Amino acid sequence: MGVALGVASLAMIATFGALILTTRWFVVSMVLVAAAIAATAPPIAAVHGMFNSGLASAILAGATIGVPGTMQFGMTFSWLDTAEAGTDPLTGIPNRRGLRTRWTTWAMRRSPSAEHVGVLVLDLDHFKEINDGRGHAAGDEVLVHVARVLRVEGAADDAVIARLGGDEFALLVMGRSTQECLDLGDRIRRAVAGDAGVTTSIGVAVDEHPDVDASLLTALLEDADRGMYEAKRTRDAVVLAS
């Protein structure tokens, strides 16, 4: 019974390690476990024989290395598949699905005292003319350049950058006031015009006292989208959704 409880305890510890350790440290842990099993095999064999020693080592290795290892690498590959599916292949930033995944992760870990959730939606002005006049390759180059600008400008506010589709982008900003989100939008507007050579219309939506649930991101995206269409009336503008 003592041996069974010991094996079960080791298996639980190894399984817990598979869930919380990075792949590199999990491999290091498994190497140490394997070394420990190999070191205990000869003394067991001397007392109980080679067969019993081999059987005990196989059971222990399966419980503490095989099963947790399968779990860890399965989760790693699953994460890689999810990350790839949530990434825009052209710009390398999250797509709409990736944005929602990051939102869900933040919402699950959110501190009860956290305040302010903001969304900026931006659409490039006259982008169709770039595609029609200079070709789609030139249009793709502009999109990649805009994504770089968003990364740089959004980094100061820890914004999550995403391409929603076509020439429409979004930024998800947590813990920033309405004025800070508007300032971010204006910095982006000026940077895109200066670096990418195109103007952009930006809508901003902020909930300063949010009830965090699955629908909040959708509601903010819709509000910011309305603000963006309002900005389209003059273009090269930032509009706070009412």
Tab-separated table of C-alpha atoms in Angstrom:
chain	number	residue	atom	x	y	z
A	1	MET	CA	0.000	0.000	0.000
A	2	GLY	CA	2.863	2.338	0.822
A	3	VAL	CA	4.451	1.733	-2.570
A	4	ALA	CA	1.133	2.305	-4.348
A	5	LEU	CA	0.576	5.581	-2.513
A	6	GLY	CA	4.143	6.654	-3.292
A	7	VAL	CA	3.730	5.980	-7.012
A	8	ALA	CA	0.382	7.781	-7.039
A	9	SER	CA	1.914	10.792	-5.288
A	10	LEU	CA	4.823	10.952	-7.719
A	11	ALA	CA	2.406	10.649	-10.646
A	12	MET	CA	0.294	13.522	-9.305
A	13	ILE	CA	3.361	15.730	-8.846
A	14	ALA	CA	4.561	14.949	-12.373
A	15	THR	CA	1.120	15.632	-13.834
A	16	PHE	CA	0.949	18.959	-11.987
A	17	GLY	CA	4.368	19.807	-13.398
A	18	ALA	CA	3.109	19.052	-16.905
A	19	LEU	CA	0.364	21.634	-16.434
A	20	ILE	CA	2.452	24.493	-15.031
A	21	LEU	CA	6.007	24.092	-16.362
A	22	THR	CA	7.264	25.322	-19.692
A	23	THR	CA	8.363	22.634	-22.140
A	24	ARG	CA	12.059	23.241	-21.438
A	25	TRP	CA	11.748	22.909	-17.662
A	26	PHE	CA	9.389	19.980	-17.974
A	27	VAL	CA	11.994	18.111	-20.060
A	28	VAL	CA	14.653	18.901	-17.436
A	29	SER	CA	12.314	17.601	-14.736
A	30	MET	CA	11.655	14.394	-16.658
A	31	VAL	CA	15.391	13.807	-17.174
A	32	LEU	CA	15.934	14.080	-13.418
A	33	VAL	CA	13.051	11.686	-12.747
A	34	ALA	CA	14.465	9.200	-15.250
A	35	ALA	CA	17.890	9.437	-13.593
A	36	ALA	CA	16.315	8.814	-10.185
A	37	ILE	CA	14.452	5.736	-11.485
A	38	ALA	CA	17.649	4.387	-13.073
A	39	ALA	CA	19.556	4.911	-9.820
A	40	THR	CA	16.997	2.989	-7.745
A	41	ALA	CA	16.746	0.024	-10.132
A	42	PRO	CA	20.013	-1.777	-9.121
A	43	PRO	CA	19.279	-1.834	-5.354
A	44	ILE	CA	15.769	-3.140	-6.043
A	45	ALA	CA	17.156	-5.796	-8.367
A	46	ALA	CA	19.668	-6.906	-5.740
A	47	VAL	CA	16.877	-7.603	-3.254
A	48	HIS	CA	13.871	-8.545	-5.420
A	49	GLY	CA	15.413	-9.714	-8.689
A	50	MET	CA	15.738	-8.242	-12.165
A	51	PHE	CA	12.159	-8.964	-13.212
A	52	ASN	CA	10.586	-7.175	-10.270
A	53	SER	CA	13.055	-4.309	-10.634
A	54	GLY	CA	12.262	-3.902	-14.319
A	55	LEU	CA	8.515	-4.108	-13.708
A	56	ALA	CA	8.672	-1.528	-10.919
A	57	SER	CA	10.798	0.816	-13.044
A	58	ALA	CA	8.411	0.491	-16.000
A	59	ILE	CA	5.355	1.266	-13.857
A	60	LEU	CA	7.071	4.225	-12.220
A	61	ALA	CA	8.357	5.582	-15.541
A	62	GLY	CA	4.926	5.266	-17.144
A	63	ALA	CA	3.226	7.058	-14.255
A	64	THR	CA	5.777	9.835	-13.796
A	65	ILE	CA	7.160	10.308	-17.314
A	66	GLY	CA	4.927	8.699	-19.942
A	67	VAL	CA	1.508	10.057	-19.009
A	68	PRO	CA	2.601	13.584	-17.947
A	69	GLY	CA	4.919	13.792	-20.969
A	70	THR	CA	2.077	12.947	-23.318
A	71	MET	CA	-0.077	15.597	-21.639
A	72	GLN	CA	2.608	18.273	-21.799
A	73	PHE	CA	3.530	17.816	-25.429
A	74	GLY	CA	-0.112	17.429	-26.397
A	75	MET	CA	-0.904	20.772	-24.770
A	76	THR	CA	2.120	22.369	-26.442
A	77	PHE	CA	1.080	21.272	-29.922
A	78	SER	CA	-2.522	22.245	-29.225
A	79	TRP	CA	-1.375	25.708	-28.156
A	80	LEU	CA	0.729	26.077	-31.295
A	81	ASP	CA	-2.258	25.121	-33.472
A	82	THR	CA	-4.460	27.597	-31.616
A	83	ALA	CA	-1.865	30.366	-31.896
A	84	GLU	CA	-1.482	29.763	-35.633
A	85	ALA	CA	-5.244	29.803	-36.171
A	86	GLY	CA	-5.475	33.072	-34.237
A	87	THR	CA	-2.734	34.872	-36.193
A	88	ASP	CA	-3.111	36.902	-39.369
A	89	PRO	CA	-0.660	35.333	-41.856
A	90	LEU	CA	0.097	38.594	-43.669
A	91	THR	CA	0.928	40.912	-40.771
A	92	GLY	CA	1.823	38.397	-38.056
A	93	ILE	CA	-0.518	40.034	-35.531
A	94	PRO	CA	-3.627	38.400	-34.034
A	95	ASN	CA	-6.738	38.130	-36.177
A	96	ARG	CA	-10.294	38.503	-34.857
A	97	ARG	CA	-10.168	35.036	-33.318
A	98	GLY	CA	-6.805	35.751	-31.721
A	99	LEU	CA	-8.148	38.996	-30.262
A	100	ARG	CA	-11.029	37.158	-28.630
A	101	THR	CA	-8.659	34.511	-27.256
A	102	ARG	CA	-6.504	37.176	-25.620
A	103	TRP	CA	-9.594	38.912	-24.277
A	104	THR	CA	-10.814	35.668	-22.711
A	105	THR	CA	-7.411	35.053	-21.124
A	106	TRP	CA	-7.351	38.549	-19.629
A	107	ALA	CA	-10.941	38.357	-18.426
A	108	MET	CA	-10.264	35.052	-16.623
A	109	ARG	CA	-7.238	36.504	-14.806
A	110	ARG	CA	-8.712	39.940	-14.193
A	111	SER	CA	-8.230	41.525	-10.799
A	112	PRO	CA	-11.520	42.560	-9.179
A	113	SER	CA	-10.113	46.100	-8.872
A	114	ALA	CA	-9.270	46.438	-12.578
A	115	GLU	CA	-11.008	49.303	-14.334
A	116	HIS	CA	-11.341	50.625	-17.866
A	117	VAL	CA	-11.534	48.541	-21.005
A	118	GLY	CA	-11.111	50.339	-24.309
A	119	VAL	CA	-11.286	49.333	-27.955
A	120	LEU	CA	-10.036	51.284	-30.954
A	121	VAL	CA	-11.180	50.311	-34.445
A	122	LEU	CA	-9.397	51.875	-37.399
A	123	ASP	CA	-9.954	51.683	-41.108
A	124	LEU	CA	-7.566	52.990	-43.750
A	125	ASP	CA	-8.914	55.807	-45.919
A	126	HIS	CA	-9.105	55.227	-49.678
A	127	PHE	CA	-7.389	51.848	-49.364
A	128	LYS	CA	-9.272	50.497	-52.384
A	129	GLU	CA	-7.582	53.123	-54.506
A	130	ILE	CA	-4.182	51.759	-53.443
A	131	ASN	CA	-5.138	48.231	-54.471
A	132	ASP	CA	-6.686	49.375	-57.743
A	133	GLY	CA	-3.986	51.877	-58.683
A	134	ARG	CA	-0.802	50.238	-57.399
A	135	GLY	CA	-1.770	46.581	-57.153
A	136	HIS	CA	-2.539	44.197	-54.306
A	137	ALA	CA	1.140	43.648	-53.514
A	138	ALA	CA	1.467	47.362	-52.743
A	139	GLY	CA	-1.704	47.166	-50.658
A	140	ASP	CA	-0.305	44.239	-48.682
A	141	GLU	CA	2.890	46.201	-48.068
A	142	VAL	CA	0.850	49.082	-46.640
A	143	LEU	CA	-1.043	46.708	-44.338
A	144	VAL	CA	2.197	45.204	-43.024
A	145	HIS	CA	3.596	48.673	-42.425
A	146	VAL	CA	0.457	49.769	-40.581
A	147	ALA	CA	0.694	46.682	-38.359
A	148	ARG	CA	4.264	47.669	-37.450
A	149	VAL	CA	3.122	51.187	-36.576
A	150	LEU	CA	0.354	49.798	-34.362
A	151	ARG	CA	2.806	47.558	-32.533
A	152	VAL	CA	5.094	50.492	-31.787
A	153	GLU	CA	2.386	52.950	-30.780
A	154	GLY	CA	0.348	50.388	-28.855
A	155	ALA	CA	3.321	49.082	-26.874
A	156	ALA	CA	3.324	52.066	-24.504
A	157	ASP	CA	-0.248	51.201	-23.446
A	158	ASP	CA	0.200	47.404	-23.548
A	159	ALA	CA	-2.449	47.262	-26.260
A	160	VAL	CA	-3.410	44.011	-27.968
A	161	ILE	CA	-3.188	44.609	-31.715
A	162	ALA	CA	-5.387	42.725	-34.184
A	163	ARG	CA	-6.335	42.777	-37.838
A	164	LEU	CA	-10.086	42.288	-38.078
A	165	GLY	CA	-10.039	41.795	-41.838
A	166	GLY	CA	-9.247	43.730	-44.996
A	167	ASP	CA	-7.845	47.124	-44.010
A	168	GLU	CA	-9.587	47.193	-40.632
A	169	PHE	CA	-7.574	46.893	-37.420
A	170	ALA	CA	-8.387	46.967	-33.733
A	171	LEU	CA	-6.583	47.628	-30.482
A	172	LEU	CA	-7.737	46.304	-27.121
A	173	VAL	CA	-6.525	48.438	-24.210
A	174	MET	CA	-6.981	47.562	-20.542
A	175	GLY	CA	-6.550	49.882	-17.585
A	176	ARG	CA	-6.473	53.144	-19.578
A	177	SER	CA	-8.885	56.061	-19.227
A	178	THR	CA	-11.011	57.426	-22.036
A	179	GLN	CA	-8.618	60.332	-22.567
A	180	GLU	CA	-5.629	57.980	-22.713
A	181	CYS	CA	-7.386	55.882	-25.356
A	182	LEU	CA	-8.178	59.005	-27.371
A	183	ASP	CA	-4.539	60.106	-27.073
A	184	LEU	CA	-3.446	56.685	-28.308
A	185	GLY	CA	-5.809	56.989	-31.258
A	186	ASP	CA	-4.397	60.389	-32.174
A	187	ARG	CA	-0.810	59.108	-31.951
A	188	ILE	CA	-1.728	56.235	-34.246
A	189	ARG	CA	-3.491	58.556	-36.693
A	190	ARG	CA	-0.428	60.774	-36.989
A	191	ALA	CA	2.052	57.885	-37.095
A	192	VAL	CA	0.171	56.015	-39.827
A	193	ALA	CA	-0.028	59.156	-41.961
A	194	GLY	CA	3.659	59.851	-41.461
A	195	ASP	CA	5.111	56.337	-41.741
A	196	ALA	CA	2.677	54.394	-43.910
A	197	GLY	CA	1.656	57.306	-46.127
A	198	VAL	CA	-2.091	56.756	-45.710
A	199	THR	CA	-4.691	58.364	-43.485
A	200	THR	CA	-6.967	56.444	-41.186
A	201	SER	CA	-10.345	56.872	-39.515
A	202	ILE	CA	-10.462	55.698	-35.900
A	203	GLY	CA	-13.373	54.987	-33.593
A	204	VAL	CA	-12.858	54.691	-29.830
A	205	ALA	CA	-15.118	53.019	-27.264
A	206	VAL	CA	-14.310	52.829	-23.544
A	207	ASP	CA	-16.122	51.274	-20.591
A	208	GLU	CA	-14.658	52.831	-17.446
A	209	HIS	CA	-16.611	50.621	-15.051
A	210	PRO	CA	-16.917	47.340	-16.927
A	211	ASP	CA	-18.800	44.208	-15.980
A	212	VAL	CA	-16.406	41.772	-17.589
A	213	ASP	CA	-18.176	39.029	-19.500
A	214	ALA	CA	-18.088	37.445	-22.929
A	215	SER	CA	-20.313	40.112	-24.468
A	216	LEU	CA	-18.255	43.144	-23.382
A	217	LEU	CA	-15.671	42.867	-26.158
A	218	THR	CA	-18.404	42.450	-28.771
A	219	ALA	CA	-20.250	45.512	-27.488
A	220	LEU	CA	-17.090	47.653	-27.448
A	221	LEU	CA	-16.127	46.535	-30.956
A	222	GLU	CA	-19.591	47.501	-32.210
A	223	ASP	CA	-19.435	50.899	-30.478
A	224	ALA	CA	-15.926	51.612	-31.766
A	225	ASP	CA	-17.014	50.538	-35.236
A	226	ARG	CA	-19.802	53.120	-35.157
A	227	GLY	CA	-17.289	55.745	-34.056
A	228	MET	CA	-15.029	54.754	-36.935
A	229	TYR	CA	-17.832	55.255	-39.472
A	230	GLU	CA	-18.506	58.653	-37.904
A	231	ALA	CA	-14.805	59.490	-38.396
A	232	LYS	CA	-15.132	58.405	-42.032
A	233	ARG	CA	-17.271	61.486	-42.702
A	234	THR	CA	-14.192	63.695	-42.535
A	235	ARG	CA	-11.481	60.985	-42.653
A	236	ASP	CA	-8.118	61.227	-40.917
A	237	ALA	CA	-9.975	61.637	-37.624
A	238	VAL	CA	-10.502	60.083	-34.195
A	239	VAL	CA	-14.060	59.913	-32.857
A	240	LEU	CA	-15.243	58.743	-29.435
A	241	ALA	CA	-18.351	56.599	-29.773
A	242	SER	CA	-21.344	58.089	-27.980
